[in-house]
PDB file of C-alpha atoms in Angstrom:
ATOM      1  CA  MET Y   1      -8.498  14.883  30.074  1.00 39.00           C
ATOM      2  CA  GLN Y   2     -10.213  11.578  30.687  1.00 42.00           C
ATOM      3  CA  TYR Y   3     -10.720  12.220  26.597  1.00 38.00           C
ATOM      4  CA  ALA Y   4      -6.987  13.166  26.078  1.00 43.00           C
ATOM      5  CA  ASN Y   5      -5.749  10.043  27.950  1.00 60.00           C
ATOM      6  CA  GLY Y   6      -8.005   7.729  26.081  1.00 69.00           C
ATOM      7  CA  ILE Y   7      -6.770   8.959  22.880  1.00 76.00           C
ATOM      8  CA  LEU Y   8      -3.099   8.557  23.995  1.00 82.00           C
ATOM      9  CA  THR Y   9      -3.793   5.143  25.015  1.00 91.00           C
ATOM     10  CA  LYS Y  10      -5.357   4.523  21.856  1.00 94.00           C
ATOM     11  CA  GLU Y  11      -2.691   5.643  19.746  1.00 95.00           C
ATOM     12  CA  MET Y  12       0.052   3.990  22.463  1.00 96.00           C
ATOM     13  CA  ILE Y  13      -2.278   0.064  21.637  1.00 97.00           C
ATOM     14  CA  TYR Y  14      -1.947   1.104  17.993  1.00 97.00           C
ATOM     15  CA  GLN Y  15       2.054   1.821  17.545  1.00 97.00           C
ATOM     16  CA  THR Y  16       2.695  -1.466  19.982  1.00 97.00           C
ATOM     17  CA  ALA Y  17       0.717  -3.384  17.646  1.00 97.00           C
ATOM     18  CA  ARG Y  18       2.757  -2.147  14.552  1.00 98.00           C
ATOM     19  CA  GLU Y  19       6.143  -3.235  16.268  1.00 98.00           C
ATOM     20  CA  LEU Y  20       4.442  -6.503  17.418  1.00 98.00           C
ATOM     21  CA  MET Y  21       3.348  -7.378  13.812  1.00 98.00           C
ATOM     22  CA  TYR Y  22       6.532  -6.180  12.631  1.00 98.00           C
ATOM     23  CA  GLU Y  23       8.396  -8.541  14.667  1.00 98.00           C
ATOM     24  CA  ASN Y  24       5.885 -11.706  14.821  1.00 97.00           C
ATOM     25  CA  GLY Y  25       3.809 -11.250  11.494  1.00 97.00           C
ATOM     26  CA  TYR Y  26      -0.311 -10.686  11.536  1.00 96.00           C
ATOM     27  CA  LYS Y  27      -1.696 -13.918  12.622  1.00 94.00           C
ATOM     28  CA  LYS Y  28       0.924 -14.598  15.407  1.00 96.00           C
ATOM     29  CA  THR Y  29       0.421 -11.400  17.004  1.00 97.00           C
ATOM     30  CA  THR Y  30      -2.447 -11.485  19.347  1.00 96.00           C
ATOM     31  CA  TYR Y  31      -4.678  -9.223  21.806  1.00 96.00           C
ATOM     32  CA  GLN Y  32      -2.653 -10.780  24.892  1.00 96.00           C
ATOM     33  CA  MET Y  33       0.952 -10.330  23.601  1.00 97.00           C
ATOM     34  CA  ILE Y  34      -0.184  -5.979  22.204  1.00 97.00           C
ATOM     35  CA  ALA Y  35      -1.994  -5.642  26.051  1.00 96.00           C
ATOM     36  CA  GLN Y  36       1.301  -6.957  27.898  1.00 97.00           C
ATOM     37  CA  LYS Y  37       3.710  -5.161  25.794  1.00 97.00           C
ATOM     38  CA  ALA Y  38       1.563  -1.946  26.157  1.00 95.00           C
ATOM     39  CA  ALA Y  39       0.842  -2.588  29.820  1.00 94.00           C
ATOM     40  CA  VAL Y  40      -2.904  -2.369  29.568  1.00 94.00           C
ATOM     41  CA  PRO Y  41      -5.666  -4.586  29.841  1.00 94.00           C
ATOM     42  CA  VAL Y  42      -6.609  -6.991  27.272  1.00 95.00           C
ATOM     43  CA  GLY Y  43      -9.878  -5.156  27.195  1.00 93.00           C
ATOM     44  CA  LEU Y  44      -8.526  -1.830  26.460  1.00 94.00           C
ATOM     45  CA  VAL Y  45      -7.106  -2.983  23.407  1.00 95.00           C
ATOM     46  CA  ASN Y  46     -10.355  -5.083  22.238  1.00 93.00           C
ATOM     47  CA  TYR Y  47     -12.376  -2.114  23.087  1.00 93.00           C
ATOM     48  CA  HIS Y  48      -9.982   0.327  20.734  1.00 93.00           C
ATOM     49  CA  PHE Y  49      -9.205  -1.773  18.181  1.00 94.00           C
ATOM     50  CA  LYS Y  50     -10.756  -4.757  16.464  1.00 91.00           C
ATOM     51  CA  LYS Y  51      -7.672  -6.942  14.922  1.00 90.00           C
ATOM     52  CA  GLN Y  52      -9.221  -5.663  11.164  1.00 92.00           C
ATOM     53  CA  GLU Y  53      -9.145  -2.387  12.057  1.00 95.00           C
ATOM     54  CA  LEU Y  54      -5.592  -2.484  13.287  1.00 96.00           C
ATOM     55  CA  LEU Y  55      -4.915  -3.562   9.629  1.00 96.00           C
ATOM     56  CA  ASN Y  56      -6.754  -1.203   7.976  1.00 96.00           C
ATOM     57  CA  ARG Y  57      -5.075   1.663   9.686  1.00 97.00           C
ATOM     58  CA  ILE Y  58      -1.674   0.229   9.028  1.00 98.00           C
ATOM     59  CA  TYR Y  59      -2.511  -0.041   5.177  1.00 98.00           C
ATOM     60  CA  MET Y  60      -4.116   3.483   4.880  1.00 97.00           C
ATOM     61  CA  ASP Y  61      -1.639   5.197   7.415  1.00 98.00           C
ATOM     62  CA  TYR Y  62       1.342   3.643   4.798  1.00 98.00           C
ATOM     63  CA  LEU Y  63      -0.799   4.995   1.820  1.00 97.00           C
ATOM     64  CA  HIS Y  64      -1.266   8.782   3.541  1.00 97.00           C
ATOM     65  CA  GLN Y  65       2.429   8.748   4.052  1.00 98.00           C
ATOM     66  CA  ILE Y  66       3.337   7.974   0.705  1.00 98.00           C
ATOM     67  CA  LYS Y  67       0.711  10.837  -0.809  1.00 97.00           C
ATOM     68  CA  ASP Y  68       1.625  13.198   1.886  1.00 98.00           C
ATOM     69  CA  PHE Y  69       5.339  13.113   0.431  1.00 98.00           C
ATOM     70  CA  ILE Y  70       4.110  13.173  -2.832  1.00 98.00           C
ATOM     71  CA  ALA Y  71       2.286  16.198  -2.387  1.00 97.00           C
ATOM     72  CA  SER Y  72       4.645  17.756  -0.646  1.00 97.00           C
ATOM     73  CA  GLN Y  73       7.457  17.259  -2.614  1.00 94.00           C
ATOM     74  CA  VAL Y  74       7.218  15.250  -5.827  1.00 96.00           C
ATOM     75  CA  GLU Y  75       3.590  16.223  -7.631  1.00 94.00           C
ATOM     76  CA  VAL Y  76       5.262  19.667  -8.526  1.00 96.00           C
ATOM     77  CA  LEU Y  77       7.655  17.417 -10.940  1.00 97.00           C
ATOM     78  CA  LEU Y  78       5.026  15.410 -12.482  1.00 97.00           C
ATOM     79  CA  ASP Y  79       2.898  16.198 -15.238  1.00 97.00           C
ATOM     80  CA  ASN Y  80      -0.754  13.883 -14.551  1.00 97.00           C
ATOM     81  CA  GLU Y  81      -2.192  11.264 -12.537  1.00 96.00           C
ATOM     82  CA  LEU Y  82      -0.682   8.574 -14.167  1.00 98.00           C
ATOM     83  CA  GLN Y  83       3.251   9.369 -13.203  1.00 98.00           C
ATOM     84  CA  VAL Y  84       1.506  10.429  -9.290  1.00 98.00           C
ATOM     85  CA  HIS Y  85       0.148   6.941  -9.258  1.00 97.00           C
ATOM     86  CA  MET Y  86       3.592   5.225 -10.911  1.00 98.00           C
ATOM     87  CA  VAL Y  87       5.486   6.802  -8.691  1.00 98.00           C
ATOM     88  CA  GLN Y  88       3.431   5.837  -5.614  1.00 98.00           C
ATOM     89  CA  SER Y  89       3.467   2.917  -6.515  1.00 97.00           C
ATOM     90  CA  ASN Y  90       6.994   2.435  -6.850  1.00 98.00           C
ATOM     91  CA  ILE Y  91       7.435   4.158  -3.319  1.00 98.00           C
ATOM     92  CA  MET Y  92       5.375   1.367  -2.061  1.00 98.00           C
ATOM     93  CA  MET Y  93       6.532  -1.716  -3.303  1.00 98.00           C
ATOM     94  CA  MET Y  94      10.414  -0.796  -3.226  1.00 97.00           C
ATOM     95  CA  GLN Y  95       9.280   0.189   0.825  1.00 97.00           C
ATOM     96  CA  ILE Y  96       7.905  -3.296   1.189  1.00 97.00           C
ATOM     97  CA  PHE Y  97      10.510  -5.116  -0.849  1.00 97.00           C
ATOM     98  CA  SER Y  98      13.504  -3.889   0.830  1.00 97.00           C
ATOM     99  CA  ASP Y  99      12.413  -4.943   4.471  1.00 97.00           C
ATOM    100  CA  PRO Y 100      12.516  -8.741   4.715  1.00 97.00           C
ATOM    101  CA  HIS Y 101       9.854  -8.337   7.938  1.00 97.00           C
ATOM    102  CA  ILE Y 102       7.766  -5.901   5.967  1.00 98.00           C
ATOM    103  CA  LEU Y 103       7.724  -8.292   2.958  1.00 97.00           C
ATOM    104  CA  SER Y 104       6.750 -11.294   5.248  1.00 97.00           C
ATOM    105  CA  PHE Y 105       3.702  -9.314   6.773  1.00 97.00           C
ATOM    106  CA  HIS Y 106       2.174  -7.704   3.744  1.00 97.00           C
ATOM    107  CA  LEU Y 107       2.896 -11.160   2.208  1.00 96.00           C
ATOM    108  CA  GLU Y 108       0.860 -13.035   4.907  1.00 97.00           C
ATOM    109  CA  VAL Y 109      -2.087 -10.080   4.709  1.00 96.00           C
ATOM    110  CA  ASN Y 110      -1.978 -10.888   0.480  1.00 93.00           C
ATOM    111  CA  GLU Y 111      -2.351 -14.927   1.026  1.00 93.00           C
ATOM    112  CA  SER Y 112      -5.208 -14.206   3.324  1.00 93.00           C
ATOM    113  CA  ASP Y 113      -6.734 -11.982   1.233  1.00 91.00           C
ATOM    114  CA  LEU Y 114      -6.881  -9.411   4.179  1.00 94.00           C
ATOM    115  CA  VAL Y 115      -5.573  -6.281   2.344  1.00 93.00           C
ATOM    116  CA  PRO Y 116      -8.402  -3.811   3.505  1.00 94.00           C
ATOM    117  CA  GLY Y 117     -11.291  -3.136   1.098  1.00 92.00           C
ATOM    118  CA  GLU Y 118     -10.459   0.754   1.908  1.00 94.00           C
ATOM    119  CA  PHE Y 119      -6.931   0.717   0.677  1.00 95.00           C
ATOM    120  CA  HIS Y 120      -8.299  -0.808  -2.695  1.00 91.00           C
ATOM    121  CA  GLN Y 121     -10.885   1.880  -3.273  1.00 92.00           C
ATOM    122  CA  ALA Y 122      -8.303   4.642  -2.860  1.00 93.00           C
ATOM    123  CA  VAL Y 123      -6.133   2.826  -5.707  1.00 92.00           C
ATOM    124  CA  ARG Y 124      -9.412   2.121  -7.976  1.00 92.00           C
ATOM    125  CA  LYS Y 125     -10.185   5.851  -7.342  1.00 91.00           C
ATOM    126  CA  LYS Y 126      -7.688   7.058  -8.595  1.00 93.00           C
ATOM    127  CA  GLN Y 127      -7.389   4.655 -11.706  1.00 94.00           C
ATOM    128  CA  VAL Y 128     -10.999   5.805 -12.462  1.00 93.00           C
ATOM    129  CA  GLU Y 129      -9.081   9.585 -12.618  1.00 93.00           C
ATOM    130  CA  ILE Y 130      -6.428   8.460 -14.754  1.00 96.00           C
ATOM    131  CA  LEU Y 131      -8.721   6.755 -17.317  1.00 96.00           C
ATOM    132  CA  LYS Y 132     -10.874   9.964 -17.244  1.00 94.00           C
ATOM    133  CA  TYR Y 133      -7.579  12.452 -18.036  1.00 96.00           C
ATOM    134  CA  PHE Y 134      -6.665  10.148 -21.065  1.00 97.00           C
ATOM    135  CA  HIS Y 135     -10.523   9.954 -22.573  1.00 96.00           C
ATOM    136  CA  VAL Y 136     -10.509   6.129 -22.086  1.00 96.00           C
ATOM    137  CA  ASP Y 137     -14.281   5.431 -22.193  1.00 92.00           C
ATOM    138  CA  ILE Y 138     -15.092   2.869 -19.604  1.00 91.00           C
ATOM    139  CA  THR Y 139     -18.673   1.815 -18.587  1.00 90.00           C
ATOM    140  CA  PRO Y 140     -18.535   1.280 -14.554  1.00 85.00           C
ATOM    141  CA  GLU Y 141     -19.378  -2.648 -14.635  1.00 88.00           C
ATOM    142  CA  SER Y 142     -16.417  -2.950 -17.342  1.00 91.00           C
ATOM    143  CA  TYR Y 143     -14.340  -1.162 -14.780  1.00 91.00           C
ATOM    144  CA  TYR Y 144     -15.238  -3.241 -12.060  1.00 88.00           C
ATOM    145  CA  TRP Y 145     -14.208  -6.137 -14.117  1.00 92.00           C
ATOM    146  CA  CYS Y 146     -11.090  -4.989 -14.623  1.00 92.00           C
ATOM    147  CA  ALA Y 147     -10.076  -3.827 -11.411  1.00 91.00           C
ATOM    148  CA  THR Y 148     -11.107  -7.689 -10.214  1.00 90.00           C
ATOM    149  CA  ALA Y 149      -8.674  -9.028 -12.723  1.00 92.00           C
ATOM    150  CA  GLU Y 150      -5.856  -6.329 -11.485  1.00 93.00           C
ATOM    151  CA  TYR Y 151      -6.377  -7.561  -7.865  1.00 91.00           C
ATOM    152  CA  GLY Y 152      -5.728 -11.138  -8.566  1.00 92.00           C
ATOM    153  CA  ALA Y 153      -3.102 -10.490 -10.826  1.00 95.00           C
ATOM    154  CA  ARG Y 154      -1.374  -8.213  -8.609  1.00 94.00           C
ATOM    155  CA  ARG Y 155      -1.523  -9.838  -5.565  1.00 93.00           C
ATOM    156  CA  GLU Y 156      -0.182 -13.750  -7.613  1.00 95.00           C
ATOM    157  CA  LEU Y 157       2.480 -11.226  -8.966  1.00 96.00           C
ATOM    158  CA  ILE Y 158       3.438 -10.105  -5.439  1.00 95.00           C
ATOM    159  CA  LEU Y 159       3.288 -13.562  -3.903  1.00 94.00           C
ATOM    160  CA  GLN Y 160       5.257 -15.648  -7.086  1.00 95.00           C
ATOM    161  CA  ASN Y 161       7.933 -12.767  -6.750  1.00 96.00           C
ATOM    162  CA  LYS Y 162       8.822 -12.614  -3.120  1.00 95.00           C
ATOM    163  CA  ASP Y 163      12.551 -13.645  -3.083  1.00 96.00           C
ATOM    164  CA  MET Y 164      13.233 -11.049  -6.272  1.00 96.00           C
ATOM    165  CA  ASP Y 165      16.821  -9.472  -5.874  1.00 97.00           C
ATOM    166  CA  ILE Y 166      15.600  -5.492  -5.851  1.00 96.00           C
ATOM    167  CA  ARG Y 167      18.336  -4.546  -7.551  1.00 95.00           C
ATOM    168  CA  SER Y 168      17.603  -6.648 -10.786  1.00 97.00           C
ATOM    169  CA  SER Y 169      16.071  -5.825 -14.106  1.00 97.00           C
ATOM    170  CA  ASP Y 170      12.748  -8.058 -13.348  1.00 97.00           C
ATOM    171  CA  PHE Y 171      12.377  -6.309 -10.225  1.00 97.00           C
ATOM    172  CA  GLN Y 172      12.250  -3.178 -12.795  1.00 97.00           C
ATOM    173  CA  ARG Y 173       9.591  -5.036 -15.684  1.00 97.00           C
ATOM    174  CA  LEU Y 174       7.639  -5.957 -12.018  1.00 97.00           C
ATOM    175  CA  LEU Y 175       7.545  -2.262 -10.369  1.00 97.00           C
ATOM    176  CA  ASP Y 176       6.570  -1.320 -13.995  1.00 98.00           C
ATOM    177  CA  LEU Y 177       3.538  -3.453 -14.477  1.00 97.00           C
ATOM    178  CA  LEU Y 178       1.679  -3.575 -10.901  1.00 97.00           C
ATOM    179  CA  PRO Y 179       0.254   0.070 -11.095  1.00 96.00           C
ATOM    180  CA  THR Y 180      -0.587   0.002 -14.764  1.00 96.00           C
ATOM    181  CA  ILE Y 181      -2.251  -3.686 -15.201  1.00 96.00           C
ATOM    182  CA  ALA Y 182      -5.844  -2.475 -14.560  1.00 95.00           C
ATOM    183  CA  VAL Y 183      -5.273   0.486 -16.999  1.00 96.00           C
ATOM    184  CA  ARG Y 184      -3.650  -1.685 -19.117  1.00 96.00           C
ATOM    185  CA  ILE Y 185      -6.952  -4.197 -18.924  1.00 95.00           C
ATOM    186  CA  ALA Y 186      -9.239  -0.989 -19.591  1.00 95.00           C
ATOM    187  CA  GLY Y 187      -7.417   0.215 -22.623  1.00 96.00           C
ATOM    188  CA  LEU Y 188      -4.662   2.820 -22.116  1.00 97.00           C
ATOM    189  CA  SER Y 189      -2.745   2.952 -24.856  1.00 97.00           C
ATOM    190  CA  PRO Y 190       0.470   1.261 -24.253  1.00 97.00           C
ATOM    191  CA  VAL Y 191       2.362   3.674 -25.449  1.00 97.00           C
ATOM    192  CA  ILE Y 192       1.091   6.419 -23.364  1.00 98.00           C
ATOM    193  CA  ILE Y 193       2.137   4.080 -20.148  1.00 98.00           C
ATOM    194  CA  GLN Y 194       5.408   3.533 -21.447  1.00 97.00           C
ATOM    195  CA  GLN Y 195       5.814   7.143 -21.679  1.00 97.00           C
ATOM    196  CA  ASN Y 196       4.555   8.101 -18.778  1.00 98.00           C
ATOM    197  CA  GLN Y 197       6.712   5.187 -17.035  1.00 98.00           C
ATOM    198  CA  LYS Y 198      10.007   6.501 -18.129  1.00 97.00           C
ATOM    199  CA  LYS Y 199       9.346  10.012 -16.510  1.00 98.00           C
ATOM    200  CA  ALA Y 200       8.129   8.296 -13.079  1.00 98.00           C
ATOM    201  CA  ASN Y 201      11.097   6.104 -13.021  1.00 98.00           C
ATOM    202  CA  GLU Y 202      13.190   8.926 -13.663  1.00 97.00           C
ATOM    203  CA  ILE Y 203      11.848  10.605 -10.832  1.00 97.00           C
ATOM    204  CA  SER Y 204      11.589   7.634  -8.547  1.00 97.00           C
ATOM    205  CA  ALA Y 205      15.207   7.219  -8.613  1.00 96.00           C
ATOM    206  CA  GLY Y 206      15.961  10.476  -7.311  1.00 96.00           C
ATOM    207  CA  LEU Y 207      13.987  10.419  -4.146  1.00 97.00           C
ATOM    208  CA  ASP Y 208      14.750   9.727  -0.415  1.00 97.00           C
ATOM    209  CA  TYR Y 209      12.151   7.915   0.942  1.00 97.00           C
ATOM    210  CA  SER Y 210      13.578   6.015   3.417  1.00 96.00           C
ATOM    211  CA  HIS Y 211      11.625   7.633   6.535  1.00 96.00           C
ATOM    212  CA  ILE Y 212       8.095   6.223   5.025  1.00 97.00           C
ATOM    213  CA  HIS Y 213       7.848   2.399   6.375  1.00 95.00           C
ATOM    214  CA  MET Y 214       4.445   0.697   6.668  1.00 97.00           C
ATOM    215  CA  LEU Y 215       5.406  -0.786  10.030  1.00 97.00           C
ATOM    216  CA  PRO Y 216       8.906  -0.097  12.582  1.00 91.00           C
TER     217      PRO Y 216
END
């Protein structure tokens, strides 16, 4: 019973932190604020979560929501892991850019270079699968440099285009570029990318993923 109560308390703290970060941003949300809104001692918040741990869970939960949605409703319509990766990125970025609170939160995290390493690793694992599928021969060392370059480019593109109209053709071009930076650098054919992007965009356009959110 005590164990069950502990799990419920931890989950309540997590959901409270998500709500406060949605309203106030990452840095302005304090342990004191979380404890006060959750009606628990400050020490209990710190016991269950370090602040970076909260951030890790927020990003990984968001990623898993999208992956589960694709696996259950979309994957059967897609031909390969590149298209899966593209649709996943489309959903992620559309949801982030569609809500000013979430966009502000994501920009703050990116500006402070706090996007969780576990999140990056999940994305890179998918990219390695894509390169293997299309028989792109690349050493682990070379891929590491591709992934590093992608991280910097992706971060800057998001920061520089934060005010872009999501209904514009420029935003669609941004959506097309973001999931393909590393595989382009690694040598995947632009023709293959373009062919798969066309189908991924067609599938993405017909999806209802309004239930998926990084934050409330």
